PDB file of C-alpha atoms in Angstrom:
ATOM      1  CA  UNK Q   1       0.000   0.000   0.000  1.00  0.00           C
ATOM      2  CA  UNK Q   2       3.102   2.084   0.909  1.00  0.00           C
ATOM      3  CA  UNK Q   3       3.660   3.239  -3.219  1.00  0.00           C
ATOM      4  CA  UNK Q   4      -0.127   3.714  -3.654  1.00  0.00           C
ATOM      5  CA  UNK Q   5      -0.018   5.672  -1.298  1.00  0.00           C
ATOM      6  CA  UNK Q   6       2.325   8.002  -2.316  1.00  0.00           C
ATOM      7  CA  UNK Q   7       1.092   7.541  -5.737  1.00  0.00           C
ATOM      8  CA  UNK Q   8      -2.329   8.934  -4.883  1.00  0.00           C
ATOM      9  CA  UNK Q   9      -0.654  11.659  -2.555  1.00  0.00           C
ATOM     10  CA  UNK Q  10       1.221  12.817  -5.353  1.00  0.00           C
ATOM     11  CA  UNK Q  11      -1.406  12.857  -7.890  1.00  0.00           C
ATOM     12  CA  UNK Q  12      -3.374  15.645  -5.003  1.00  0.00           C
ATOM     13  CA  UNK Q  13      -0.600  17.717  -4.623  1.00  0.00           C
ATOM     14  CA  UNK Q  14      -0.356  18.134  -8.477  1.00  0.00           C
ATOM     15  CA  UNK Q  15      -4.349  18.936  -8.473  1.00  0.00           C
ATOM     16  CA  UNK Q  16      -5.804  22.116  -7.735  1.00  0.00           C
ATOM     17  CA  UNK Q  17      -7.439  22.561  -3.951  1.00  0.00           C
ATOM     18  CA  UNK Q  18     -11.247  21.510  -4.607  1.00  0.00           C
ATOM     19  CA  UNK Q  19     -12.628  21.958  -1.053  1.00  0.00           C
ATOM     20  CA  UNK Q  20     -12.028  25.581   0.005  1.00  0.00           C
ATOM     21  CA  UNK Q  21      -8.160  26.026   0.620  1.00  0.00           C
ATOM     22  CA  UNK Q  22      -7.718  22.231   0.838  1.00  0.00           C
ATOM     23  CA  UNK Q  23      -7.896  18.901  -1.175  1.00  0.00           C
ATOM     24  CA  UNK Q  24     -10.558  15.892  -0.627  1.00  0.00           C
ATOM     25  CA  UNK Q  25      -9.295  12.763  -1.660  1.00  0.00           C
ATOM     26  CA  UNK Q  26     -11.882   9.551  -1.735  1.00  0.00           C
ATOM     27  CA  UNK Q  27     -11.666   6.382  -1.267  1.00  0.00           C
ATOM     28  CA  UNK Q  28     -14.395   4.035  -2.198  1.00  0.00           C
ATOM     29  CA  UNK Q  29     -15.025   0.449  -2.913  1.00  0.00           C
ATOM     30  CA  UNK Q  30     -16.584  -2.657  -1.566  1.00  0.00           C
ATOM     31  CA  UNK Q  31     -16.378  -3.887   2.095  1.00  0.00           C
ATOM     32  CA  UNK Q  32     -13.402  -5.759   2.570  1.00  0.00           C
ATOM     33  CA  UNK Q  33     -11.503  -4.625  -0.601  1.00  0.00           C
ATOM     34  CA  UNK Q  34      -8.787  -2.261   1.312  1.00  0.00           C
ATOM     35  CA  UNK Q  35      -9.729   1.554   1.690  1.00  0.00           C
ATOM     36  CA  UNK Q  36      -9.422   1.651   5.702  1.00  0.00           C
ATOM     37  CA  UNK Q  37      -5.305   0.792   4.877  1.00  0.00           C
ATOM     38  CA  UNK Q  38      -5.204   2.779   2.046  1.00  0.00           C
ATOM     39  CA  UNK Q  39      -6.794   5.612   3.715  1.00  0.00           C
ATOM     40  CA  UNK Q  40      -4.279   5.106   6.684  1.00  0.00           C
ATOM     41  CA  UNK Q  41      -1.347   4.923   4.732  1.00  0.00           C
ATOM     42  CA  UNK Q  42      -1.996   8.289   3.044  1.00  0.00           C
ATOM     43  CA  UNK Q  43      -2.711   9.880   6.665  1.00  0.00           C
ATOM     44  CA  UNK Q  44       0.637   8.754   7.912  1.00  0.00           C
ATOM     45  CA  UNK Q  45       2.614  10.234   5.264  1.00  0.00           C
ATOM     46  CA  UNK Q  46       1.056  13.126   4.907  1.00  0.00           C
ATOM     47  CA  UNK Q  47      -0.621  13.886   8.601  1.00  0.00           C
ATOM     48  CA  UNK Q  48      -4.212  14.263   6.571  1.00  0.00           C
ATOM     49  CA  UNK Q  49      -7.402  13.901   8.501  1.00  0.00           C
ATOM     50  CA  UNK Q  50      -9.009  11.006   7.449  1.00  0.00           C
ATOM     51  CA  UNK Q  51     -13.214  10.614   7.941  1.00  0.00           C
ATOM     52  CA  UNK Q  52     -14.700   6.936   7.698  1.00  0.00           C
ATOM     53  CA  UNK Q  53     -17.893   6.207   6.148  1.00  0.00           C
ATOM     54  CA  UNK Q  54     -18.811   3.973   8.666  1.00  0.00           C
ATOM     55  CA  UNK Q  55     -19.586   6.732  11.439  1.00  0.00           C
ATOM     56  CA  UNK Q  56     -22.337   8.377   8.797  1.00  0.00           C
ATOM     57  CA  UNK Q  57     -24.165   5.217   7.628  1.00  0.00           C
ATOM     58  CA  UNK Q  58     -27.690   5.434   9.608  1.00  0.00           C
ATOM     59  CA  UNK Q  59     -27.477   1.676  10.369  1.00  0.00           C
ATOM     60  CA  UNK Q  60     -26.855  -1.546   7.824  1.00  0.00           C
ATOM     61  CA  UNK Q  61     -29.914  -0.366   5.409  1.00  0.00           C
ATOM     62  CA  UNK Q  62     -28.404   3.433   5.385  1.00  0.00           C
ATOM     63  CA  UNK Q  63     -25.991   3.618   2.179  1.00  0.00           C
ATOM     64  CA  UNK Q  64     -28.691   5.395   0.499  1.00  0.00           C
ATOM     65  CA  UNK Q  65     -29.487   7.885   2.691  1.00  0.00           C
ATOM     66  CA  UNK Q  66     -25.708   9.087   3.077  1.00  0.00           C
ATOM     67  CA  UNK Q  67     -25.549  12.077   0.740  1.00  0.00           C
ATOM     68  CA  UNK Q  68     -27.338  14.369   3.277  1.00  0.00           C
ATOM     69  CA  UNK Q  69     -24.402  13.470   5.677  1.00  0.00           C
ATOM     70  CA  UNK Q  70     -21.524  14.033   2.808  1.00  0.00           C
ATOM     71  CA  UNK Q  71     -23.436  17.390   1.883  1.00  0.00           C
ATOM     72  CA  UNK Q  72     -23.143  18.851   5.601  1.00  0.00           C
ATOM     73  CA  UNK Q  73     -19.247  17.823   5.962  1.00  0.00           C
ATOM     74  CA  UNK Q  74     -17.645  18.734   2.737  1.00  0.00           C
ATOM     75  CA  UNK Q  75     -20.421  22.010   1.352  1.00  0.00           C
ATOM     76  CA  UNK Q  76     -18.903  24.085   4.325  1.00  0.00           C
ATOM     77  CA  UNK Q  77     -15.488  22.875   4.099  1.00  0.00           C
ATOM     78  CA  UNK Q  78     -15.616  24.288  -0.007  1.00  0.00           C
ATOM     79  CA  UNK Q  79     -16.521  27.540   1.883  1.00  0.00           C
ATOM     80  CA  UNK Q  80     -13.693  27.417   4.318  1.00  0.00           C
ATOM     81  CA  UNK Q  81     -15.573  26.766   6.918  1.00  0.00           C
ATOM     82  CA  UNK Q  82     -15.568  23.399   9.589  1.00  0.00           C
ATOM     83  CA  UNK Q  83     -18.004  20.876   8.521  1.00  0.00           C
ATOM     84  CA  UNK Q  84     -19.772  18.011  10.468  1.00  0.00           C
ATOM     85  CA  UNK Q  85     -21.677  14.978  10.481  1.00  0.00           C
ATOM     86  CA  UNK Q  86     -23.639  13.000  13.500  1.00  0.00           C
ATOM     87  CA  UNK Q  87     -21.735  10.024  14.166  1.00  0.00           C
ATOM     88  CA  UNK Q  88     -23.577   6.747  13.916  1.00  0.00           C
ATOM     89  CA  UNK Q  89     -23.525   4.323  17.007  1.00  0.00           C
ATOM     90  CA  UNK Q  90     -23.443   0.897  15.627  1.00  0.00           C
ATOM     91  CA  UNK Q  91     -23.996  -0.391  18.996  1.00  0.00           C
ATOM     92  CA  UNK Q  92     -27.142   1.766  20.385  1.00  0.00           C
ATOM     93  CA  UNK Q  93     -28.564   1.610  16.396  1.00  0.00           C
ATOM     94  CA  UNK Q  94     -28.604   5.381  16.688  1.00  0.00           C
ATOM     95  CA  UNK Q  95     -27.114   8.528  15.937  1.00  0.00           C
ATOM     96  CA  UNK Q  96     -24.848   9.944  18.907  1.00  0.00           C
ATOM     97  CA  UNK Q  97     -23.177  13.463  18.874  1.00  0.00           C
ATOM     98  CA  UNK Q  98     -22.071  15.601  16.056  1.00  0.00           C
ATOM     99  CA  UNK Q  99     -18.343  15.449  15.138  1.00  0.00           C
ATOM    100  CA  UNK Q 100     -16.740  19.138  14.138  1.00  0.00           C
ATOM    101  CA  UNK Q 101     -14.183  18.448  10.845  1.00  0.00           C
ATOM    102  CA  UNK Q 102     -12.288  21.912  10.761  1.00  0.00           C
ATOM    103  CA  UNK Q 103     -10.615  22.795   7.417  1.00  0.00           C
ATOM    104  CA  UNK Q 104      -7.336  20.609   6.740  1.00  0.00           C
ATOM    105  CA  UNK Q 105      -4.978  21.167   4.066  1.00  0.00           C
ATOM    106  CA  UNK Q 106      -5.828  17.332   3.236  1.00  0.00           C
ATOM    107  CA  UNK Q 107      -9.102  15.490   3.907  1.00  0.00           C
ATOM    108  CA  UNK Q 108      -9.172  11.957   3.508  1.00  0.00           C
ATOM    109  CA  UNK Q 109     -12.596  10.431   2.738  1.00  0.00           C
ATOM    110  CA  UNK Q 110     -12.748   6.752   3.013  1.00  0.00           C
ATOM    111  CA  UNK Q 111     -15.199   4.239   2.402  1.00  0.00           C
ATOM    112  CA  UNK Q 112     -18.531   2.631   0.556  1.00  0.00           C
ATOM    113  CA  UNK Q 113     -19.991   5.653  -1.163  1.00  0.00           C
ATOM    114  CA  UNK Q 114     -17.483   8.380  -0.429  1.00  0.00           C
ATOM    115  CA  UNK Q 115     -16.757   9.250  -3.917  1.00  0.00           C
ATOM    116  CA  UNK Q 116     -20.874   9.504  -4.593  1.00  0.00           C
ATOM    117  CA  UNK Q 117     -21.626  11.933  -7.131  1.00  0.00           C
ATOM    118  CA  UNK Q 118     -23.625  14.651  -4.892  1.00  0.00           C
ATOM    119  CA  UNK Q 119     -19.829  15.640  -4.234  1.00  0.00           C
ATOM    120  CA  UNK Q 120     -18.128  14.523  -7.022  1.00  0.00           C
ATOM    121  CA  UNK Q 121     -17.512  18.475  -7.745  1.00  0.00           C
ATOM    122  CA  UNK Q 122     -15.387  18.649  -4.541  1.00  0.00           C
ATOM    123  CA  UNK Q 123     -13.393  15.597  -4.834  1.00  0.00           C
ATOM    124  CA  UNK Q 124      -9.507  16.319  -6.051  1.00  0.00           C
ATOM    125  CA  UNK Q 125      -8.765  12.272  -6.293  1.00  0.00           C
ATOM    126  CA  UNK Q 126     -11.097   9.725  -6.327  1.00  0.00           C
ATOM    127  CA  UNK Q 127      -9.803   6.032  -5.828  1.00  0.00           C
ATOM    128  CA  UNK Q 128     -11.583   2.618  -6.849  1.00  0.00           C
ATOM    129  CA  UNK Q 129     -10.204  -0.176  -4.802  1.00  0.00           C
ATOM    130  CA  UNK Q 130     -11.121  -3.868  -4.893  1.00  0.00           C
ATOM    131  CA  UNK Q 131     -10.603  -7.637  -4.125  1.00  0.00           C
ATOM    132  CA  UNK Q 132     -12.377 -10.819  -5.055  1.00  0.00           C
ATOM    133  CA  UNK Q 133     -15.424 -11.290  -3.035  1.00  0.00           C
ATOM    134  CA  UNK Q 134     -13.569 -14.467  -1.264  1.00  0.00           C
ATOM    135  CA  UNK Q 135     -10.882 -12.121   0.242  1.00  0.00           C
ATOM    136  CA  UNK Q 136     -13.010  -9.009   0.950  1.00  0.00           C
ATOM    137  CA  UNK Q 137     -15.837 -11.401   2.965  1.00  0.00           C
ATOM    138  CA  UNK Q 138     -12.888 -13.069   4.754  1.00  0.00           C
ATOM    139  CA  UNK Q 139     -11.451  -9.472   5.706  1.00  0.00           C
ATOM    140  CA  UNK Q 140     -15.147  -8.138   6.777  1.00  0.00           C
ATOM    141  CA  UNK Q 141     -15.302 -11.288   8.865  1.00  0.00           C
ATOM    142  CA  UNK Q 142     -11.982 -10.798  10.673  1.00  0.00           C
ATOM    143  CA  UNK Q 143     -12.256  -7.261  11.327  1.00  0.00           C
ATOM    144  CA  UNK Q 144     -16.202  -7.302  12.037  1.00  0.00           C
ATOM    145  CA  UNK Q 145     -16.626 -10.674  13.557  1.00  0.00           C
ATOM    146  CA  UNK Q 146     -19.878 -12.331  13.920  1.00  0.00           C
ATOM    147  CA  UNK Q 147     -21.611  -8.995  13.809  1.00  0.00           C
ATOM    148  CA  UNK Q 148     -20.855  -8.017  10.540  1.00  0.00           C
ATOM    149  CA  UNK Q 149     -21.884 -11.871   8.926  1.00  0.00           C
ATOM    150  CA  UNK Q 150     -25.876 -11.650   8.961  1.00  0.00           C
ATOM    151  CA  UNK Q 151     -25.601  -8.575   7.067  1.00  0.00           C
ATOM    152  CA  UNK Q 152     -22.680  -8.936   3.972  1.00  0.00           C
ATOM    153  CA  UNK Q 153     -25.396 -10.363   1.284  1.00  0.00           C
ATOM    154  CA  UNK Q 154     -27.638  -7.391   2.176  1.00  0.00           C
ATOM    155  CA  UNK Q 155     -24.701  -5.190   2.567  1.00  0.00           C
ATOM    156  CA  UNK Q 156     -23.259  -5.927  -0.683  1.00  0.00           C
ATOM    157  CA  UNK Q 157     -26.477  -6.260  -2.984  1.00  0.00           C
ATOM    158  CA  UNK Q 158     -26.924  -2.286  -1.639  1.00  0.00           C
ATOM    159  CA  UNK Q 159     -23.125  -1.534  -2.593  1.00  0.00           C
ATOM    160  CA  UNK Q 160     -23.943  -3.127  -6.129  1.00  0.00           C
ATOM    161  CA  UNK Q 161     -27.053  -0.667  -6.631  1.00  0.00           C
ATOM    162  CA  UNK Q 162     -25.440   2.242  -5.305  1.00  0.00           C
ATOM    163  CA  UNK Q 163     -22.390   1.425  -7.899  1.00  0.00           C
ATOM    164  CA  UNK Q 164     -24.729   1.115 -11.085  1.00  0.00           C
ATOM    165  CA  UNK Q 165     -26.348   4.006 -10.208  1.00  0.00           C
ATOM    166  CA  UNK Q 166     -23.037   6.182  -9.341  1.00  0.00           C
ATOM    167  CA  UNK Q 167     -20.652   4.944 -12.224  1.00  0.00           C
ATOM    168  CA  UNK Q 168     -17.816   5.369  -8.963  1.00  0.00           C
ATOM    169  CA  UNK Q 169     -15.333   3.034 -10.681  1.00  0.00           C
ATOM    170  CA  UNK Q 170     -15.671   4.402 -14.326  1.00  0.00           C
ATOM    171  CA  UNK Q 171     -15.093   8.039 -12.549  1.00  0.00           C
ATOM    172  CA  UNK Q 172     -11.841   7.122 -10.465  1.00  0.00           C
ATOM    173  CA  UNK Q 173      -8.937   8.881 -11.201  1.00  0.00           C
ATOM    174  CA  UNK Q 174      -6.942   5.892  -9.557  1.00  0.00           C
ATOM    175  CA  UNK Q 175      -7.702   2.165  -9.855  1.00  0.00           C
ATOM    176  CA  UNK Q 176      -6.006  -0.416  -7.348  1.00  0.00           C
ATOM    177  CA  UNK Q 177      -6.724  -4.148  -6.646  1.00  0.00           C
ATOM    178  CA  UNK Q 178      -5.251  -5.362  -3.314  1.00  0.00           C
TER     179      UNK Q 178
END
C-alpha cells in the first residue's frame, strides 16, 4: 500500500485545492476490498485527517441515505468553513453526537460511497479499490466478527445498486486491486 499511497498523494498535490483552501481525496469500494489501509497509509505520510464512512451510515440499510451526511461535511469545508456529520452508534442503532471536521490542508474520505456523485464536484482524487469477493468477505469477517456476517449479502447487494447508479469506478482517477 506504501507506493499507492504516495502515488495517490502525489497525484493531489499536483491537483488544484477543490474543497475551500484544501484537497478531498476519496476512497471508495466494496467492504473488505482495502480503503481503511489505504486511507491510513496516506494519513501517515502526509498527517491528513481522514473521515470513515462507517460513522455516517444510519445503520446496515443506510448507504442510500448518506448524501445528506456528505453534503453537511464537505459544502462548508468548499466555503472554508468546519463541517460536520452525526456520528452513527453501531452499537445503540442510533445517531450519537455531532463530530466538528475543521478545514485541513488534506481530507481523507474513506469508504462505501465516499466518492458519490452529490460531491463529485469537490473531490480532487477519487480512488476505486477492490478484491475478489472471497478475500473481501474473509477481511469483513476478521475485522467485524460475527456482527458483521448476517448482514454482507444485504450489505453488498446495496453496494452493487449504489455502484450502477453512481458509475464510482468508471469516474476514479486511480484504480487499485489489493
Amino acid at each position: 500500500m506504501s507506493s499507492d499511497a504516495d502515488r495517490v498523494l502525489e497525484l493531489a498535490r499536483s491537483r488544484p485545492p477543490t474543497l475551500g483552501a484544501g484537497r478531498l481525496v476519496c476512497v471508495d469500494g466494496p467492504a473488505g476490498s482495502g480503503k481503511t489501509t489505504l486511507a491510513a497509509a496516506i494519513a501517515e505520510r502526509s498527517g491528513a485527517a481522514v473521515v470513515h464512512m462507517d460513522d455516517l451510515y444510519p445503520g446496515w440499510d443506510g448507504l442510500p441515505q448518506v448524501a445528506g451526511q456528505l453534503e453537511g461535511l464537505l459544502r462548508p469545508l468548499a466555503e472554508g468553513r468546519a463541517g460536520s456529520y452525526r456520528r452513527y452508534d453501531w452499537h445503540a442503532g442510533r445517531f450519537a453526537e455531532e463530530v466538528t471536521v475543521p478545514p485541513a490542508e488534506l481530507l481523507v474520505l474513506e469508504g462505501v460511497g465516499s466518492g458519490s456523485g452529490v460531491v463529485a464536484d469537490l473531490v480532487t482524487v477519487l480512488v476505486w479499490i477492490e478484491a475478489g469477493y472471497d478475500v473481501r468477505m474473509r477481511r469483513g469477517l476478521e475485522r467485524d466478527g460475527d456482527a458483521f456476517a448476517p448482514y454482507w449479502h444485504a450489505w453488498a447487494e446495496a453496494e452493487r445498486v449504489h455502484y450502477a447508479a453512481e458509475r464510482t469506478r468508471d469516474r476514479a482517477d486511480v484504480a487499485l486491486v489489493s
